[in-house]
Amino acid sequence: MAFAPHSPSASVRRRLLQVVERLGPDLVKFTRELVRAKSITGEEGVAQGLARDKLKALGGKVDFWSPRPRDFRGYEPFISQERNVGARPNVVARFRGRDSKKVLAFNGHMDVVPEGDPALWKHPPYGGEVAEGKLFGRGACDMKAGLAATIFAVESLLDADIPIENDLLVESVIGEESGGMGTLATILRGYVPDATVIAEPTNFELTIAQAGCLMFRLGVRGKAAHGASRYMGVSAVEKFQPVLNALLRLEKRRATMKSNPLFAGVPNPVTLSIGTVHAGNWDSTVPESLVAEGRYGVWPGETLDQARSMFEQAVAKASAEDDWLSENPPSISWFGPQWESAELSPSHWLTRLMKDSVVASLGFVPKLSGIPGGTDMRLFTGVAKKPAIIFGPGDDATAHFSNERIDTKDIIRACKVYSMAALAWNE
Ligand SMILES: [Zn+2]
């Protein structure tokens, strides 16, 4: 699809930015309400109700539904880890254009990760408190601020009496932190926008590449024996050691096997990290088995199969060099959701649209970047086969930690950018 660079008159832009400024306090207030509505992955219902009510009040055609397991046929890994696929509503609001030819979506996830030890928080994690210009709380940065800002961008357009020409969608989704079932459910339900802006915190950078990742489970077998005669057994822990060493070497090799300027400053965009190790069943018994689970990064431009095969070869090579392991090769399984990598060209029209929107509203040219962690971007590019870009307020470094926070001014600044993007979409 061709994109004509937008040319709304300077006076329309100015009017729209003034409306965003005027609605700013309401936007901050709404973000605080979202933070107060605790919505750890699996328990998004109350917060999603707030999004639904707000979007309805703006006149959007709101689809509010709880995806069911059968909706994910062919995509079972996405829900295999979900504790709860019951009453967890997704929200999609459509603002229909007068003579719509295309659809732009703003996407954000409502779920948050647990707050951890409350004693480490200066302000209660679900208090929605503002201090020294910053809103504190779990989800403030990742990513209720961005989500609220997209909703208010649509409100600003309506408030400024600017008719919507092409459809706008606001998607408030569940389950991003556990793999992306919410966004996947919107796509499988038929929402396939021509372009999507994901409002994750990027510190006002335009993120156009996302590394992928896979979850692996390694099983290493040993041979049980009494600890007092451990020479009669084979320790699965000791047999894990050469496998672990091989994986650490693999991680090093993969870190430099490609280079991508979008990841400049990231020490390694494709880490391999062992998250859990469980072995043995009794302190004075030689462990007969070990299970290790971890995550394994995938380069943009690399397929999941290519990445898997490098991993499997590394394990096979380490096993071939060991008498026991060559007779008893470790098992490898891939589980949970799969995060494909995703990329958008720096010269793509969506990149230009967002760049222009930042320049028009904030007055600077945004940096282009990539992120090593998985996001819903790859569902738009990989499943829907449509372009997506990530842009939002807040520093990801405070996300998932105690004292997560966001500068309230940045919420309003993000809203300005989204409103400019929505305006450009009219053309
Ligand atoms: Zn997020």
XYZ file of C-alpha atoms and ligand atoms in Angstrom:
428
model
C 0.000 0.000 0.000
C 1.345 3.410 -0.923
C 1.572 6.063 1.683
C 1.246 9.695 0.730
C 3.205 11.838 3.166
C 0.618 13.626 5.253
C 0.036 17.273 4.787
C -2.519 18.444 7.299
C -2.259 22.155 7.581
C -0.108 23.607 10.299
C -3.156 25.187 11.911
C -4.970 21.844 12.221
C -1.905 20.309 13.813
C -1.586 23.196 16.221
C -5.239 22.940 17.189
C -4.907 19.211 17.811
C -1.796 19.622 19.948
C -3.572 22.268 21.991
C -6.441 19.874 22.634
C -3.985 17.183 23.791
C -2.429 19.708 26.146
C -5.868 20.627 27.499
C -6.832 16.967 27.994
C -3.454 16.251 29.616
C -4.676 16.289 33.239
C -7.531 13.918 32.345
C -5.079 11.617 30.604
C -2.849 11.477 33.680
C -5.892 10.869 35.864
C -7.047 8.010 33.648
C -3.566 6.464 33.677
C -3.608 6.610 37.491
C -6.958 4.806 37.501
C -5.519 2.102 35.276
C -2.538 1.667 37.624
C -4.910 1.342 40.581
C -6.774 -1.428 38.762
C -4.284 -4.195 39.476
C -4.050 -6.385 36.381
C -1.393 -9.037 36.757
C -1.411 -11.401 33.778
C -4.482 -13.592 34.201
C -6.427 -10.976 36.165
C -6.969 -8.206 33.645
C -10.780 -8.031 33.915
C -11.282 -4.952 36.096
C -8.749 -2.793 34.247
C -10.110 -3.924 30.892
C -13.559 -2.819 32.063
C -12.161 0.700 32.517
C -10.725 0.687 28.992
C -14.021 -0.582 27.575
C -16.072 2.092 29.359
C -13.744 4.878 28.264
C -13.686 3.749 24.628
C -17.470 3.344 24.604
C -17.901 6.825 26.004
C -15.831 8.128 23.093
C -18.234 6.512 20.653
C -16.059 3.604 19.576
C -17.662 0.343 18.479
C -16.324 -1.827 21.258
C -15.675 -5.543 21.013
C -15.221 -6.954 24.517
C -14.666 -10.707 24.609
C -12.775 -13.402 26.439
C -10.805 -15.595 24.036
C -11.394 -19.330 24.493
C -8.856 -22.116 24.124
C -10.505 -23.331 20.910
C -9.841 -19.924 19.313
C -6.154 -20.819 19.329
C -6.276 -23.928 17.169
C -2.891 -24.229 15.493
C -1.367 -21.863 18.034
C -1.637 -24.045 21.141
C 1.799 -23.114 22.535
C 0.456 -19.620 23.168
C -1.944 -20.854 25.784
C -0.064 -23.888 27.056
C 1.427 -21.818 29.885
C -1.592 -19.717 30.715
C -2.968 -20.330 34.181
C -6.308 -18.960 33.186
C -7.989 -18.751 29.824
C -11.387 -18.045 31.312
C -12.873 -14.620 31.890
C -10.097 -12.443 30.593
C -11.540 -9.884 28.254
C -9.745 -8.372 25.299
C -10.919 -4.962 24.150
C -10.905 -3.644 20.595
C -12.617 -0.353 19.772
C -13.203 0.688 16.189
C -13.596 4.327 15.245
C -14.982 4.168 11.771
C -13.701 6.556 9.156
C -16.044 8.542 6.918
C -14.778 6.887 3.765
C -12.408 4.343 5.162
C -9.834 2.699 2.931
C -7.420 1.448 5.525
C -7.072 0.688 9.202
C -4.492 1.910 11.705
C -4.344 0.217 15.093
C -2.900 1.403 18.352
C -2.056 -1.622 20.461
C -1.191 -1.905 24.126
C -1.276 -4.612 26.746
C -3.176 -4.186 29.970
C -1.499 -6.994 31.861
C 1.408 -6.350 34.197
C 3.955 -8.541 35.934
C 3.710 -9.085 39.716
C 4.926 -6.248 41.923
C 7.460 -8.291 43.871
C 8.344 -7.341 47.442
C 6.071 -4.402 48.419
C 8.666 -3.250 50.969
C 10.943 -2.239 48.106
C 8.418 0.282 46.801
C 8.615 3.948 47.830
C 4.983 4.335 46.796
C 2.449 1.505 46.934
C 2.556 -0.455 43.672
C -1.166 -0.049 43.057
C -1.647 3.377 44.629
C -1.385 5.387 41.438
C 0.513 8.074 43.350
C 2.190 11.010 41.651
C 5.293 12.501 43.265
C 7.754 14.978 41.814
C 6.113 14.789 38.426
C 6.253 11.032 38.229
C 3.485 8.475 38.380
C 4.567 5.435 40.381
C 3.154 1.941 40.191
C 3.257 -1.430 38.573
C 2.317 -0.951 34.943
C 2.782 2.832 35.012
C 5.578 2.541 32.458
C 4.914 -0.921 31.016
C 2.535 0.048 29.678
C -0.614 1.676 30.986
C 0.754 5.150 30.199
C 1.251 4.324 26.539
C -2.102 2.587 26.297
C -3.928 5.501 27.935
C -2.106 7.948 25.634
C -3.361 6.138 22.530
C -6.954 6.296 23.803
C -6.609 10.011 24.472
C -5.084 10.575 21.036
C -8.381 9.421 19.544
C -10.291 11.533 22.062
C -8.201 14.557 21.092
C -9.015 14.119 17.420
C -12.733 13.912 18.222
C -12.535 16.822 20.644
C -10.789 18.967 18.049
C -13.667 18.221 15.635
C -11.334 16.568 13.162
C -13.353 13.957 11.287
C -11.852 10.485 11.147
C -11.383 9.521 7.493
C -9.771 6.073 7.771
C -10.525 3.565 10.510
C -8.689 3.723 13.785
C -8.575 0.782 16.175
C -7.575 0.876 19.800
C -6.596 -2.576 21.051
C -6.229 -3.135 24.770
C -5.023 -6.698 25.094
C -4.434 -9.334 27.748
C -1.590 -11.792 28.187
C 1.328 -9.976 26.554
C 3.692 -10.680 29.412
C 3.098 -14.397 29.066
C 3.496 -14.624 25.314
C 0.974 -12.536 23.429
C -2.272 -14.515 23.478
C -4.311 -11.293 23.626
C -2.929 -9.763 20.456
C -2.962 -13.133 18.731
C -6.661 -13.437 19.638
C -7.434 -10.082 18.007
C -5.772 -11.197 14.769
C -7.490 -14.602 14.794
C -10.804 -12.797 15.373
C -10.282 -10.900 12.151
C -8.657 -7.652 13.198
C -5.886 -7.307 10.650
C -4.929 -3.635 10.611
C -2.888 -2.257 7.711
C -0.439 -0.843 10.224
C -0.029 -0.984 13.985
C 1.653 1.265 16.489
C 2.494 -0.603 19.678
C 2.706 1.800 22.600
C 5.331 -0.082 24.645
C 7.890 2.087 26.452
C 10.763 2.941 24.122
C 11.836 6.249 25.634
C 10.573 7.970 22.471
C 12.776 5.917 20.196
C 11.250 4.305 17.132
C 11.783 0.607 17.627
C 11.742 -1.149 14.280
C 13.439 -4.429 15.124
C 12.758 -6.995 17.778
C 14.858 -10.038 18.482
C 12.959 -13.257 18.981
C 13.292 -15.983 21.551
C 12.537 -19.613 22.205
C 12.034 -21.496 25.437
C 13.915 -24.753 25.756
C 13.887 -27.694 28.137
C 16.948 -29.911 28.362
C 16.848 -33.311 29.993
C 20.111 -34.945 31.064
C 20.140 -38.515 32.289
C 22.465 -39.985 34.887
C 22.505 -43.225 36.810
C 21.390 -43.375 40.437
C 23.584 -44.869 43.135
C 24.026 -44.418 46.854
C 26.085 -41.298 47.524
C 28.463 -43.439 49.597
C 29.330 -45.417 46.500
C 28.815 -42.702 43.969
C 31.490 -44.277 41.749
C 28.800 -46.817 40.838
C 26.506 -44.119 39.458
C 26.678 -41.278 36.986
C 25.722 -37.811 38.171
C 23.312 -35.978 35.862
C 24.644 -32.738 37.375
C 28.177 -33.504 36.265
C 26.970 -34.595 32.831
C 25.140 -31.298 32.501
C 28.436 -29.454 32.850
C 29.809 -30.112 29.349
C 26.397 -29.297 27.884
C 26.289 -26.030 29.806
C 29.794 -25.132 28.662
C 28.815 -25.815 25.071
C 25.770 -23.576 25.424
C 27.851 -20.755 26.888
C 30.231 -21.041 23.935
C 27.259 -21.053 21.588
C 25.926 -17.870 23.183
C 29.254 -16.146 22.619
C 29.444 -17.274 19.030
C 25.898 -16.166 18.245
C 26.381 -12.744 19.810
C 28.799 -11.805 17.048
C 27.588 -13.943 14.158
C 25.465 -11.047 12.873
C 25.553 -7.349 13.464
C 22.693 -4.903 13.349
C 23.212 -1.172 13.923
C 19.755 -0.948 15.521
C 21.155 -2.884 18.464
C 24.225 -0.695 18.949
C 24.817 -0.415 22.682
C 23.129 -3.745 23.462
C 25.938 -6.056 24.623
C 24.168 -9.097 23.256
C 20.743 -8.985 21.569
C 20.421 -12.800 21.567
C 21.318 -14.068 25.011
C 21.013 -17.679 26.038
C 19.985 -17.844 29.650
C 19.364 -20.869 31.850
C 16.445 -19.989 34.094
C 15.830 -23.115 36.123
C 17.752 -26.280 36.934
C 16.236 -29.167 38.817
C 18.163 -32.324 39.583
C 18.051 -35.313 41.856
C 15.589 -36.350 44.495
C 17.595 -37.131 47.581
C 20.718 -35.611 49.114
C 22.617 -38.854 49.466
C 21.605 -40.260 46.103
C 23.545 -39.653 42.893
C 21.097 -37.675 40.719
C 19.710 -39.773 37.899
C 18.178 -36.849 36.049
C 18.452 -33.148 35.525
C 16.069 -30.786 33.792
C 17.175 -27.301 32.793
C 14.932 -24.672 31.233
C 15.868 -21.410 29.664
C 15.406 -18.810 26.975
C 17.329 -18.555 23.780
C 17.517 -15.378 21.690
C 16.901 -15.275 17.937
C 18.348 -12.651 15.588
C 16.118 -10.543 13.367
C 16.341 -12.189 9.968
C 17.002 -15.608 11.463
C 14.247 -18.211 11.343
C 13.253 -20.138 14.437
C 14.266 -23.358 12.686
C 17.754 -22.036 11.975
C 18.144 -20.977 15.593
C 16.838 -24.306 16.913
C 19.160 -26.263 14.694
C 22.262 -24.373 15.902
C 21.279 -25.155 19.483
C 20.639 -28.818 18.765
C 23.945 -29.150 16.931
C 25.848 -27.595 19.834
C 24.295 -30.053 22.268
C 24.896 -32.981 19.903
C 28.555 -32.046 19.480
C 29.114 -31.784 23.234
C 27.412 -35.150 23.684
C 29.512 -36.842 21.015
C 32.643 -35.900 22.934
C 31.491 -37.627 26.125
C 31.239 -41.401 26.545
C 28.134 -41.358 28.713
C 26.323 -38.588 26.807
C 26.985 -40.168 23.437
C 25.209 -43.295 24.711
C 22.573 -41.266 26.550
C 22.014 -38.107 24.543
C 20.243 -35.267 26.327
C 16.666 -34.598 25.290
C 15.721 -31.181 23.960
C 12.204 -29.845 23.762
C 10.884 -26.419 22.843
C 7.923 -25.261 24.835
C 5.720 -22.272 25.479
C 5.107 -19.422 23.099
C 7.586 -18.757 20.330
C 8.715 -15.236 19.763
C 9.722 -14.852 16.146
C 11.937 -11.884 15.465
C 10.455 -8.910 13.631
C 11.757 -6.072 11.544
C 10.560 -3.004 9.709
C 12.732 -1.195 7.202
C 14.023 2.263 8.219
C 12.611 3.526 4.913
C 9.183 1.890 5.289
C 6.252 4.308 5.061
C 5.170 3.455 8.597
C 8.605 4.345 9.916
C 8.377 7.639 8.021
C 4.856 8.308 9.233
C 5.930 7.891 12.852
C 9.123 9.847 12.349
C 7.142 12.743 10.857
C 4.680 12.529 13.749
C 7.459 12.833 16.330
C 9.035 15.752 14.489
C 5.668 17.525 14.133
C 4.723 17.120 17.791
C 7.948 17.016 19.785
C 10.372 18.749 17.448
C 13.142 16.164 17.240
C 14.085 13.316 14.942
C 13.655 10.078 16.894
C 16.420 7.547 17.097
C 15.786 4.205 15.388
C 16.429 1.204 17.597
C 15.950 -2.492 18.138
C 15.008 -4.346 21.319
C 16.287 -7.708 22.428
C 13.080 -8.819 24.201
C 10.029 -10.275 22.507
C 6.936 -8.127 21.944
C 3.646 -8.446 20.128
C 5.290 -6.825 17.085
C 6.113 -10.232 15.656
C 2.444 -11.277 15.743
C 1.532 -8.403 13.430
C 4.475 -8.985 11.097
C 4.520 -12.788 11.351
C 0.877 -13.867 11.709
C -1.053 -10.910 10.251
C 1.762 -10.173 7.761
C 1.339 -6.437 8.259
C 3.808 -3.774 9.369
C 4.074 -2.730 12.993
C 6.287 -0.322 14.907
C 6.924 0.225 18.592
C 6.945 3.670 20.096
C 6.022 4.842 23.552
C 6.768 6.884 26.637
C 8.890 5.726 29.529
C 12.164 4.025 30.121
C 11.940 0.277 29.867
C 14.698 0.091 32.494
C 12.135 0.840 35.219
C 9.637 -1.711 33.915
C 9.311 -4.982 35.840
C 11.300 -3.499 38.796
C 10.130 -1.997 42.045
C 9.388 1.739 41.874
C 8.308 1.487 38.266
C 7.432 5.023 37.214
C 6.818 7.395 34.378
C 7.143 11.127 33.974
C 3.586 12.457 33.679
C 4.714 14.975 31.056
C 5.958 12.108 28.919
C 2.483 10.542 28.899
C 1.127 13.747 27.368
C 4.031 14.024 24.933
C 3.367 10.472 23.727
C -0.299 11.354 23.258
C 0.774 14.231 21.006
C 2.771 11.864 18.817
C -0.099 9.360 18.549
C -2.541 12.140 17.722
C -0.248 13.338 14.917
C -0.022 9.762 13.615
C -3.828 9.441 13.688
C -4.098 12.744 11.850
C -1.613 11.593 9.220
C -3.686 8.436 8.781
C -6.569 10.616 7.570
C -4.701 11.360 4.351
Zn 5.207 -4.288 27.905
